[in-house]
CSV table of C-alpha atoms in Angstrom, one decimal:
chain,number,residue,atom,x,y,z
A,992,MET,CA,114.8,49.8,111.5
A,993,LEU,CA,112.3,52.4,112.6
A,994,ALA,CA,115.0,54.5,114.2
A,995,GLU,CA,117.0,54.3,110.8
A,996,PHE,CA,113.9,55.5,109.0
A,997,ALA,CA,113.3,58.4,111.4
A,998,ARG,CA,116.8,59.5,110.9
A,999,SER,CA,116.4,59.5,107.2
A,1000,MET,CA,113.6,61.9,107.5
A,1001,GLU,CA,115.3,64.3,109.7
A,1002,PRO,CA,116.1,67.7,108.2
A,1003,LYS,CA,119.6,67.7,106.6
A,1004,PHE,CA,119.4,71.1,104.8
A,1005,GLU,CA,118.5,74.6,105.7
A,1006,ILE,CA,117.7,77.7,103.9
A,1007,ARG,CA,118.1,81.2,105.4
A,1008,ASP,CA,114.8,83.1,105.3
A,1009,PRO,CA,114.4,86.8,106.1
A,1010,VAL,CA,111.1,86.3,107.8
A,1011,HIS,CA,111.3,83.0,109.7
A,1012,GLY,CA,115.1,82.5,110.2
A,1013,PHE,CA,115.9,79.0,108.9
A,1014,VAL,CA,113.6,76.7,106.8
A,1015,LEU,CA,114.7,73.1,107.4
A,1016,LEU,CA,114.5,70.5,104.7
A,1017,ASN,CA,114.8,66.7,104.4
A,1018,GLU,CA,116.1,65.0,101.4
A,1019,TRP,CA,112.7,64.5,99.8
A,1020,GLU,CA,111.7,68.1,100.2
A,1021,ARG,CA,115.1,69.3,98.8
A,1022,GLU,CA,114.7,67.1,95.5
A,1023,ILE,CA,111.2,68.7,94.9
A,1024,ILE,CA,112.6,72.2,95.4
A,1025,GLN,CA,115.5,71.3,93.0
A,1026,HIS,CA,113.0,70.3,90.3
A,1027,ARG,CA,112.5,72.5,87.4
A,1028,VAL,CA,108.8,73.0,88.1
A,1029,PHE,CA,109.5,74.4,91.5
A,1030,GLN,CA,112.5,76.4,90.4
A,1031,ARG,CA,110.2,78.1,88.0
A,1032,LEU,CA,108.8,80.0,91.0
A,1033,ARG,CA,112.1,82.0,91.3
A,1034,HIS,CA,111.0,83.7,88.1
A,1035,ILE,CA,107.5,84.7,89.3
A,1036,ARG,CA,107.1,87.8,91.5
A,1037,GLN,CA,104.9,87.4,94.5
A,1038,LEU,CA,103.3,90.8,94.0
A,1039,ALA,CA,103.5,91.4,90.3
A,1040,TRP,CA,104.1,95.1,89.6
A,1041,THR,CA,103.8,96.3,93.2
A,1042,ASP,CA,107.5,97.4,93.0
A,1043,MET,CA,106.2,100.4,90.9
A,1044,VAL,CA,104.8,101.7,94.2
A,1045,TYR,CA,106.9,99.9,96.8
A,1046,PRO,CA,110.4,99.3,95.1
A,1047,GLY,CA,111.2,96.5,97.6
A,1048,GLY,CA,108.4,94.3,96.4
A,1049,MET,CA,110.6,92.1,94.2
A,1050,HIS,CA,110.3,88.9,96.2
A,1051,THR,CA,109.1,85.7,94.5
A,1052,ARG,CA,106.7,82.7,94.8
A,1053,PHE,CA,109.8,80.7,95.5
A,1054,GLU,CA,110.6,82.1,98.9
A,1055,HIS,CA,106.9,82.4,99.8
A,1056,THR,CA,106.2,78.7,99.2
A,1057,LEU,CA,109.1,77.8,101.4
A,1058,GLY,CA,107.5,80.0,104.0
A,1059,VAL,CA,104.2,78.3,103.7
A,1060,MET,CA,105.7,75.0,104.3
A,1061,HIS,CA,107.6,76.3,107.3
A,1062,VAL,CA,104.5,77.9,109.0
A,1063,ALA,CA,102.2,75.0,108.1
A,1064,SER,CA,104.7,72.6,109.7
A,1065,ARG,CA,104.8,74.6,112.9
A,1066,MET,CA,101.2,74.8,113.1
A,1067,PHE,CA,100.9,71.0,112.7
A,1068,GLU,CA,103.6,70.4,115.3
A,1069,ASN,CA,101.7,72.6,117.9
A,1070,ILE,CA,98.5,71.0,117.3
A,1071,ARG,CA,100.1,67.6,117.5
A,1072,THR,CA,101.7,68.4,120.9
A,1073,TRP,CA,98.8,69.8,122.6
A,1074,CYS,CA,96.0,67.7,121.0
A,1075,VAL,CA,97.4,64.3,120.6
A,1076,ASP,CA,94.8,62.7,122.8
A,1077,PHE,CA,91.9,64.2,120.9
A,1078,LEU,CA,93.4,63.2,117.6
A,1079,ASN,CA,93.9,59.6,118.8
A,1080,GLN,CA,90.4,59.4,120.2
A,1081,THR,CA,88.6,61.1,117.4
A,1082,PHE,CA,90.5,60.0,114.4
A,1083,GLY,CA,92.5,57.0,115.5
A,1084,TYR,CA,95.7,58.7,114.9
A,1085,ASP,CA,98.9,57.0,116.2
A,1086,GLU,CA,102.4,58.5,115.9
A,1087,THR,CA,102.9,56.8,112.6
A,1088,GLY,CA,99.8,58.3,111.1
A,1089,LEU,CA,100.6,61.8,112.5
A,1090,GLY,CA,104.0,61.5,111.0
A,1091,ARG,CA,102.7,60.5,107.6
A,1092,ASP,CA,100.2,63.4,107.5
A,1093,HIS,CA,102.9,65.8,108.7
A,1094,GLN,CA,105.0,64.8,105.6
A,1095,LEU,CA,102.0,65.0,103.3
A,1096,LEU,CA,101.1,68.4,104.5
A,1097,LYS,CA,104.7,69.7,103.8
A,1098,LEU,CA,104.7,68.2,100.3
A,1099,VAL,CA,101.3,69.8,99.6
A,1100,CYS,CA,102.6,73.2,100.7
A,1101,LEU,CA,105.6,72.9,98.4
A,1102,CYS,CA,103.3,72.0,95.4
A,1103,HIS,CA,100.3,74.2,96.0
A,1104,ASP,CA,101.6,77.3,94.1
A,1105,ILE,CA,103.6,75.6,91.4
A,1106,GLY,CA,100.9,76.3,88.8
A,1107,HIS,CA,100.9,80.2,89.2
A,1108,SER,CA,100.9,82.2,86.0
A,1109,PRO,CA,103.4,85.0,85.2
A,1110,PHE,CA,103.1,87.9,87.6
A,1111,SER,CA,100.9,85.7,90.0
A,1112,HIS,CA,97.2,86.7,90.2
A,1113,ALA,CA,97.5,89.3,87.4
A,1114,GLY,CA,97.7,86.5,84.8
A,1115,GLU,CA,94.8,84.5,86.2
A,1116,GLU,CA,92.2,86.5,83.9
A,1117,LEU,CA,93.8,84.7,81.1
A,1118,MET,CA,93.1,81.2,82.3
A,1119,PRO,CA,91.0,79.2,79.6
A,1120,TYR,CA,87.5,78.2,80.2
A,1121,ASP,CA,86.8,74.8,81.8
A,1122,THR,CA,83.9,73.4,79.9
A,1123,VAL,CA,83.3,70.7,82.6
A,1124,ALA,CA,83.3,73.0,85.7
A,1125,LYS,CA,81.8,75.8,83.6
A,1126,ARG,CA,84.2,78.5,84.8
A,1127,PRO,CA,87.7,79.5,84.1
A,1128,TYR,CA,90.6,77.3,85.3
A,1129,LYS,CA,92.3,78.4,88.5
A,1130,HIS,CA,96.1,78.3,89.1
A,1131,GLU,CA,95.6,75.5,91.8
A,1132,GLU,CA,94.4,73.2,88.9
A,1133,TYR,CA,97.6,73.8,87.0
A,1134,SER,CA,99.5,72.9,90.3
A,1135,VAL,CA,97.4,69.8,90.5
A,1136,ALA,CA,98.1,68.9,87.0
A,1137,ALA,CA,101.9,69.4,87.5
A,1138,VAL,CA,101.7,67.2,90.6
A,1139,ARG,CA,99.9,64.3,88.5
A,1140,LEU,CA,101.7,64.6,85.2
A,1141,ILE,CA,105.2,65.7,86.1
A,1142,LEU,CA,106.0,65.2,89.8
A,1143,ARG,CA,104.3,61.8,90.2
A,1144,GLU,CA,107.5,59.7,90.1
A,1145,LEU,CA,109.5,62.1,92.3
A,1146,ILE,CA,106.6,61.8,94.9
A,1147,GLU,CA,105.7,58.2,94.7
A,1148,GLU,CA,109.1,56.5,93.9
A,1149,HIS,CA,111.3,58.5,96.3
A,1150,PRO,CA,113.2,56.3,98.8
A,1151,CYS,CA,111.8,58.5,101.7
A,1152,ASN,CA,108.3,57.4,100.7
A,1153,GLU,CA,108.8,53.7,101.2
A,1154,ASN,CA,107.3,53.8,104.8
A,1155,PHE,CA,104.6,56.5,103.9
A,1156,GLY,CA,103.2,55.3,100.6
A,1157,ILE,CA,102.1,58.8,99.8
A,1158,LYS,CA,100.5,59.0,96.3
A,1159,ALA,CA,100.6,62.0,94.0
A,1160,ASP,CA,96.8,61.9,93.9
A,1161,GLU,CA,96.7,62.4,97.6
A,1162,VAL,CA,98.8,65.5,97.2
A,1163,ALA,CA,96.6,66.8,94.4
A,1164,ASP,CA,93.4,66.1,96.3
A,1165,PHE,CA,94.7,68.0,99.3
A,1166,ILE,CA,95.3,71.0,97.1
A,1167,ILE,CA,91.8,71.1,95.6
A,1168,GLY,CA,89.8,69.2,98.2
A,1169,GLY,CA,89.4,65.9,96.4
A,1170,PRO,CA,87.9,62.6,97.5
A,1171,THR,CA,90.9,60.9,99.1
A,1172,LEU,CA,91.3,63.4,101.9
A,1173,LYS,CA,89.1,61.6,104.5
A,1174,ARG,CA,90.5,62.4,108.0
A,1175,ARG,CA,93.1,64.6,106.4
A,1176,LEU,CA,90.4,67.1,105.5
A,1177,LEU,CA,91.1,68.6,108.9
A,1178,TRP,CA,94.6,69.6,107.9
A,1179,ARG,CA,93.5,71.2,104.7
A,1180,SER,CA,92.5,74.3,106.7
A,1181,LEU,CA,96.2,74.9,107.4
A,1182,LEU,CA,96.6,75.6,103.7
A,1183,THR,CA,93.3,77.3,102.9
A,1184,GLY,CA,91.4,79.0,105.7
A,1185,GLN,CA,91.1,82.2,107.7
A,1186,ILE,CA,94.2,81.4,109.7
A,1187,ASP,CA,96.1,79.3,107.1
A,1188,ALA,CA,99.9,79.1,106.6
A,1189,ASP,CA,99.5,80.8,103.2
A,1190,ARG,CA,98.0,84.0,104.6
A,1191,ALA,CA,100.1,83.8,107.7
A,1192,ASP,CA,103.3,83.8,105.6
A,1193,TYR,CA,102.4,86.4,102.9
A,1194,LEU,CA,101.2,89.0,105.3
A,1195,LEU,CA,104.6,89.1,107.1
A,1196,ARG,CA,106.7,88.6,104.0
A,1197,ASP,CA,105.0,91.2,101.9
A,1198,SER,CA,105.3,93.6,104.7
A,1199,HIS,CA,108.9,92.9,105.2
A,1200,HIS,CA,109.9,93.4,101.6
A,1201,ILE,CA,107.9,96.5,100.8
A,1202,GLY,CA,108.9,98.1,104.1
A,1203,VAL,CA,105.4,98.6,105.8
A,1204,ALA,CA,104.1,97.5,109.1
A,1205,TYR,CA,100.6,96.8,107.9
A,1206,GLY,CA,100.9,93.1,107.8
A,1207,HIS,CA,102.5,92.5,111.2
A,1208,TYR,CA,100.8,90.3,113.8
A,1209,ASP,CA,101.9,88.0,116.6
A,1210,LEU,CA,102.6,84.8,114.8
A,1211,ALA,CA,104.2,83.1,117.7
A,1212,ARG,CA,101.2,83.7,119.9
A,1213,LEU,CA,98.8,82.6,117.2
A,1214,LEU,CA,100.7,79.3,116.8
A,1215,ASN,CA,100.7,78.6,120.5
A,1216,THR,CA,96.9,79.0,120.8
A,1217,LEU,CA,96.0,76.8,117.9
A,1218,THR,CA,93.8,73.6,118.9
A,1219,VAL,CA,91.4,71.1,117.6
A,1220,VAL,CA,87.9,70.8,119.1
A,1221,MET,CA,84.6,69.4,118.1
A,1222,ASP,CA,82.4,72.0,116.5
A,1223,ASP,CA,78.8,71.0,117.2
A,1224,ARG,CA,77.6,73.6,114.7
A,1225,ALA,CA,79.3,71.7,111.9
A,1226,GLY,CA,79.2,68.3,113.4
A,1227,ALA,CA,83.0,67.9,112.8
A,1228,PRO,CA,86.3,68.7,114.4
A,1229,VAL,CA,87.8,72.1,113.5
A,1230,ILE,CA,91.1,73.8,114.0
A,1231,ALA,CA,90.4,76.8,116.2
A,1232,VAL,CA,92.1,79.5,118.3
A,1233,GLU,CA,91.9,79.3,122.1
A,1234,ARG,CA,90.5,82.3,123.8
A,1235,GLY,CA,94.0,83.5,124.9
A,1236,GLY,CA,94.8,84.0,121.3
A,1237,ILE,CA,91.9,86.3,120.5
A,1238,HIS,CA,94.1,89.4,120.1
A,1239,ALA,CA,96.5,87.6,117.8
A,1240,ALA,CA,93.6,86.5,115.7
A,1241,GLU,CA,92.2,90.1,115.7
A,1242,ALA,CA,95.6,91.2,114.5
A,1243,ILE,CA,95.8,88.9,111.5
A,1244,ILE,CA,92.4,90.0,110.4
A,1245,MET,CA,93.5,93.7,110.8
A,1246,ALA,CA,96.7,92.9,109.0
A,1247,ARG,CA,94.8,91.5,106.1
A,1248,TYR,CA,92.4,94.5,105.9
A,1249,MET,CA,95.3,97.0,106.1
A,1250,MET,CA,97.4,95.1,103.5
A,1251,PHE,CA,94.4,95.0,101.1
A,1252,THR,CA,93.6,98.6,101.3
A,1253,GLN,CA,97.1,99.9,101.4
A,1254,VAL,CA,98.9,97.4,99.2
A,1255,TYR,CA,96.9,94.9,97.2
A,1256,PHE,CA,94.3,97.4,96.1
A,1257,HIS,CA,96.6,100.3,95.8
A,1258,LYS,CA,95.4,102.5,92.9
A,1259,THR,CA,98.7,102.5,91.0
A,1260,ARG,CA,99.3,98.8,91.5
A,1261,ARG,CA,95.8,98.0,90.2
A,1262,ALA,CA,96.5,100.0,87.0
A,1263,PHE,CA,99.7,98.0,86.4
A,1264,ASP,CA,97.7,94.8,87.0
A,1265,HIS,CA,95.4,95.8,84.2
A,1266,HIS,CA,98.3,96.7,81.8
A,1267,ILE,CA,100.2,93.4,82.3
A,1268,THR,CA,97.1,91.3,81.8
A,1269,GLU,CA,96.5,93.1,78.5
A,1270,ALA,CA,100.1,92.7,77.6
A,1271,LEU,CA,100.1,89.1,78.4
A,1272,LYS,CA,96.9,88.8,76.2
A,1273,PHE,CA,98.7,90.4,73.3
A,1274,LEU,CA,101.6,88.0,73.6
A,1275,LEU,CA,99.5,85.0,73.8
A,1276,GLU,CA,97.5,86.1,70.8
A,1277,ALA,CA,100.9,86.7,68.9
A,1278,GLU,CA,102.0,83.2,69.9
A,1279,SER,CA,99.0,81.8,68.6
A,1280,GLY,CA,99.5,83.6,65.3
A,1281,LYS,CA,102.9,82.1,65.0
A,1282,GLY,CA,101.3,78.6,64.8
A,1283,GLY,CA,100.9,78.0,68.6
A,1284,GLN,CA,97.9,75.7,68.3
A,1285,LEU,CA,97.9,75.1,72.1
A,1286,ILE,CA,97.2,78.9,72.8
A,1287,LYS,CA,93.9,80.1,71.6
A,1288,ASP,CA,92.1,83.5,71.9
A,1289,GLY,CA,94.7,85.1,74.0
A,1290,HIS,CA,94.5,82.6,76.7
A,1291,PHE,CA,96.9,80.2,78.3
A,1292,PRO,CA,96.7,76.5,77.4
A,1293,ALA,CA,94.4,74.4,79.5
A,1294,PRO,CA,96.0,72.0,82.0
A,1295,ASP,CA,94.4,68.9,80.4
A,1296,THR,CA,97.5,67.3,78.8
A,1297,ILE,CA,101.1,67.0,79.5
A,1298,GLN,CA,101.8,68.9,76.2
A,1299,ASN,CA,99.5,71.8,77.2
A,1300,LEU,CA,101.0,71.9,80.7
A,1301,GLU,CA,104.5,72.1,79.5
A,1302,ARG,CA,103.7,74.9,77.1
A,1303,TYR,CA,102.0,76.7,80.0
A,1304,LEU,CA,105.0,76.3,82.2
A,1305,GLU,CA,107.2,77.9,79.7
A,1306,TRP,CA,105.5,81.2,80.6
A,1307,ASP,CA,107.1,83.2,83.6
A,1308,ASP,CA,108.0,86.7,84.4
A,1309,TRP,CA,111.4,86.4,82.8
A,1310,ARG,CA,109.9,85.5,79.5
A,1311,VAL,CA,107.4,88.3,79.6
A,1312,LEU,CA,109.9,91.0,80.8
A,1313,GLY,CA,112.1,90.0,77.7
A,1314,CYS,CA,109.2,90.6,75.4
A,1315,LEU,CA,108.5,93.9,77.1
A,1316,SER,CA,112.2,95.1,76.9
A,1317,ARG,CA,112.1,94.2,73.1
A,1318,GLY,CA,108.9,96.1,72.5
A,1319,GLU,CA,107.0,93.0,71.6
A,1320,ALA,CA,104.1,93.3,74.1
A,1321,GLY,CA,101.9,95.9,72.2
A,1322,GLU,CA,100.4,99.1,73.4
A,1323,HIS,CA,100.1,98.0,77.1
A,1324,GLY,CA,103.6,96.7,77.1
A,1325,MET,CA,104.9,100.1,76.0
A,1326,LEU,CA,102.8,101.8,78.6
A,1327,ILE,CA,104.4,99.6,81.3
A,1328,HIS,CA,107.9,100.3,79.8
A,1329,LYS,CA,107.4,104.0,79.9
A,1330,ARG,CA,105.4,104.0,83.1
A,1331,GLU,CA,102.6,105.8,81.3
A,1332,HIS,CA,99.9,103.7,83.1
A,1333,GLN,CA,96.3,104.7,83.4
A,1334,ARG,CA,95.6,107.3,86.0
A,1335,MET,CA,92.7,107.2,88.5
A,1336,VAL,CA,90.2,110.1,88.3
A,1337,PHE,CA,87.5,109.0,90.6
A,1338,GLU,CA,87.0,106.7,93.6
A,1339,THR,CA,84.2,105.9,96.0
A,1340,SER,CA,84.7,105.2,99.8
A,1341,GLU,CA,85.8,101.8,100.7
A,1342,THR,CA,82.2,100.8,101.4
A,1343,PRO,CA,80.1,102.8,98.9
A,1344,ASP,CA,76.4,103.3,99.4
A,1345,GLU,CA,73.9,103.1,96.6
A,1346,SER,CA,74.2,106.8,95.7
A,1347,GLN,CA,78.1,106.5,95.3
A,1348,GLN,CA,77.7,103.4,93.1
A,1349,LYS,CA,75.1,105.3,90.9
A,1350,GLU,CA,77.5,108.3,90.6
A,1351,ALA,CA,80.3,106.0,89.5
A,1352,GLN,CA,78.0,104.5,86.8
A,1353,GLU,CA,76.8,107.9,85.7
A,1354,LEU,CA,80.5,109.1,85.4
A,1355,LEU,CA,81.4,106.0,83.2
A,1356,VAL,CA,78.9,107.4,80.7
A,1357,LYS,CA,80.0,111.0,81.2
A,1358,LEU,CA,83.6,110.1,80.5
A,1359,SER,CA,82.9,107.7,77.6
A,1360,GLU,CA,84.9,109.8,75.1
A,1361,PHE,CA,88.1,109.2,77.2
A,1362,SER,CA,87.9,105.2,77.2
A,1363,PRO,CA,87.2,105.0,81.0
A,1364,ARG,CA,87.8,101.7,82.9
A,1365,ILE,CA,86.1,100.8,86.2
A,1366,ASP,CA,87.8,98.8,88.9
A,1367,GLN,CA,86.0,97.2,91.7
A,1368,ALA,CA,87.3,95.6,95.0
A,1369,ASN,CA,84.9,92.8,94.5
A,1370,ALA,CA,87.4,90.2,95.8
A,1371,SER,CA,86.3,91.0,99.3
A,1372,TRP,CA,89.1,90.9,102.0
A,1373,TYR,CA,86.8,89.3,104.5
A,1374,LYS,CA,83.4,87.7,104.2
A,1375,PHE,CA,81.8,87.5,107.6
A,1376,GLU,CA,78.7,85.8,106.5
A,1377,LYS,CA,80.6,82.9,105.1
A,1378,LEU,CA,83.9,82.7,106.8
A,1379,ASP,CA,85.1,83.6,110.3
A,1380,ILE,CA,87.8,82.4,112.6
A,1381,PRO,CA,86.6,79.7,115.0
A,1382,LEU,CA,87.2,80.6,118.6
A,1383,VAL,CA,87.1,78.1,121.6
A,1384,VAL,CA,85.0,79.2,124.5
A,1385,ARG,CA,85.4,77.3,127.7
A,1386,ASP,CA,82.6,78.1,130.2
A,1387,ARG,CA,81.8,76.2,133.5
A,1388,GLY,CA,83.0,72.9,132.1
A,1389,GLU,CA,81.3,73.4,128.7
A,1390,VAL,CA,83.5,73.7,125.5
A,1391,ARG,CA,82.0,75.2,122.4
A,1392,VAL,CA,83.1,76.9,119.3
A,1393,GLU,CA,81.9,80.3,118.4
A,1394,ASN,CA,82.9,82.9,115.7
A,1395,LEU,CA,85.6,85.4,116.7
A,1396,SER,CA,83.4,88.2,115.5
A,1397,LYS,CA,81.0,87.4,118.2
A,1398,HIS,CA,83.5,88.2,120.8
A,1399,SER,CA,85.5,91.1,119.1
A,1400,SER,CA,83.9,94.4,118.6
A,1401,LEU,CA,86.9,95.2,116.4
A,1402,VAL,CA,86.2,92.4,114.0
A,1403,ARG,CA,82.5,92.9,114.2
A,1404,GLY,CA,82.8,96.5,113.1
A,1405,LEU,CA,84.8,95.9,110.0
A,1406,LYS,CA,82.9,95.8,106.6
A,1407,SER,CA,83.9,94.2,103.4
A,1408,VAL,CA,85.7,96.5,101.0
A,1409,ASN,CA,83.9,97.2,97.7
A,1410,GLN,CA,85.4,100.3,96.5
A,1411,LEU,CA,84.9,101.5,93.0
A,1412,ARG,CA,87.5,103.5,91.0
A,1413,ILE,CA,87.5,104.9,87.4
A,1414,TYR,CA,90.7,105.1,85.4
A,1415,VAL,CA,91.4,106.9,82.1
A,1416,PRO,CA,94.6,106.8,79.9
A,1417,LEU,CA,97.2,109.3,81.0
A,1418,GLN,CA,96.7,111.7,78.1
A,1419,HIS,CA,93.0,112.1,79.1
A,1420,ARG,CA,93.6,112.6,82.8
A,1421,ASP,CA,93.3,116.4,83.1
A,1422,GLU,CA,90.4,116.7,80.7
A,1423,ALA,CA,88.6,113.9,82.6
A,1424,LYS,CA,89.1,115.5,86.0
A,1425,LYS,CA,87.8,118.9,84.6
A,1426,LEU,CA,84.7,117.1,83.3
A,1427,ILE,CA,84.1,115.4,86.6
A,1428,ALA,CA,84.4,118.7,88.4
A,1429,LYS,CA,82.1,120.5,86.1
A,1430,PRO,CA,78.4,120.5,87.5
A,1431,SER,CA,76.0,118.3,85.6
A,1432,GLN,CA,73.3,120.1,83.5
A,1433,HIS,CA,69.8,119.2,84.5
């Protein structure tokens, strides 16, 4: 009976992937991928309007999500192979328990991005305000709502789940860090952490499609040096990198830094992010004006009811692109359509000092007649004070965990990017540049 069950969970399908080769799927995973909620990811670009700078950047959340599941599965399998005794002694894992959590991890990876808004992160500024959490909703909370309200039956009632007993609430809690995780909290760092499968995939995938080498690093070496050890600093086990993987760990940090500065925070890409956000806001306000009671004040519906969620999921890139092509997305939609986006007229260094920050604020006032807009890289690419890659140090029989930055002068020397830029409408670019170049009168 056990052998028959094991055979039922074996991969029976494969999808050709340009980054990882073949992504293998079992029946359960395939049916989730076939669901309309997951298929919607085919219609959401991974990098929004980055193709305006890098024409190859047309890939979608669909293929990225498959890549995340593939990488997370490889991470889990490597740790399971090398650390089975530790997992048994520390958590009481047996083969059945490990098999269950492996499958849970793969389901979570498939579901973690299904709540993304149109044009990925560009639409997140239009998430409604959560009065309970006292902050705007996040796309992960839409993913969680979809798991609980739409995918529950497919998760809990699937024949492959008979021996696992995985609940939709477990999948949801894994995504947002809820109360049912318990020992599975260890595996959550494979989805959200400094060396998680999400980042591991998008750095390679984005580089591949846009034709740059900035996001390349040695994934095979990184996977082979992952381990689980007790971190006395936290009083809990952590997933860490063995010392032999220090250069692979350095490389993924540098890849993230280079991709942020050269791609994700590219000046033109950021201009289009602004325009698509404003165009989306216009469309949502227009929808509300047509009697769309679920849409208020230019924001998406909240993920608090099945009706609201279904209305939200109707929005994807295809719908917005149709509105853009018909001239229905307002002024900012027309600017995108004609490629008459805002132009940058000033920028600081990547790590501006106080004088540069002051200069930027003074220029905002000086350029006030030209409707200037300031953009800041406040989503810091790496926060050393809060996050670092755990590194295993084995010294004279002692095993301890230390931060990678302590052993890497390369990582230690990097600083968070907090660059400031000022944009103006295209028709004011030349005048604004002349005014900036003109000496101030004192």
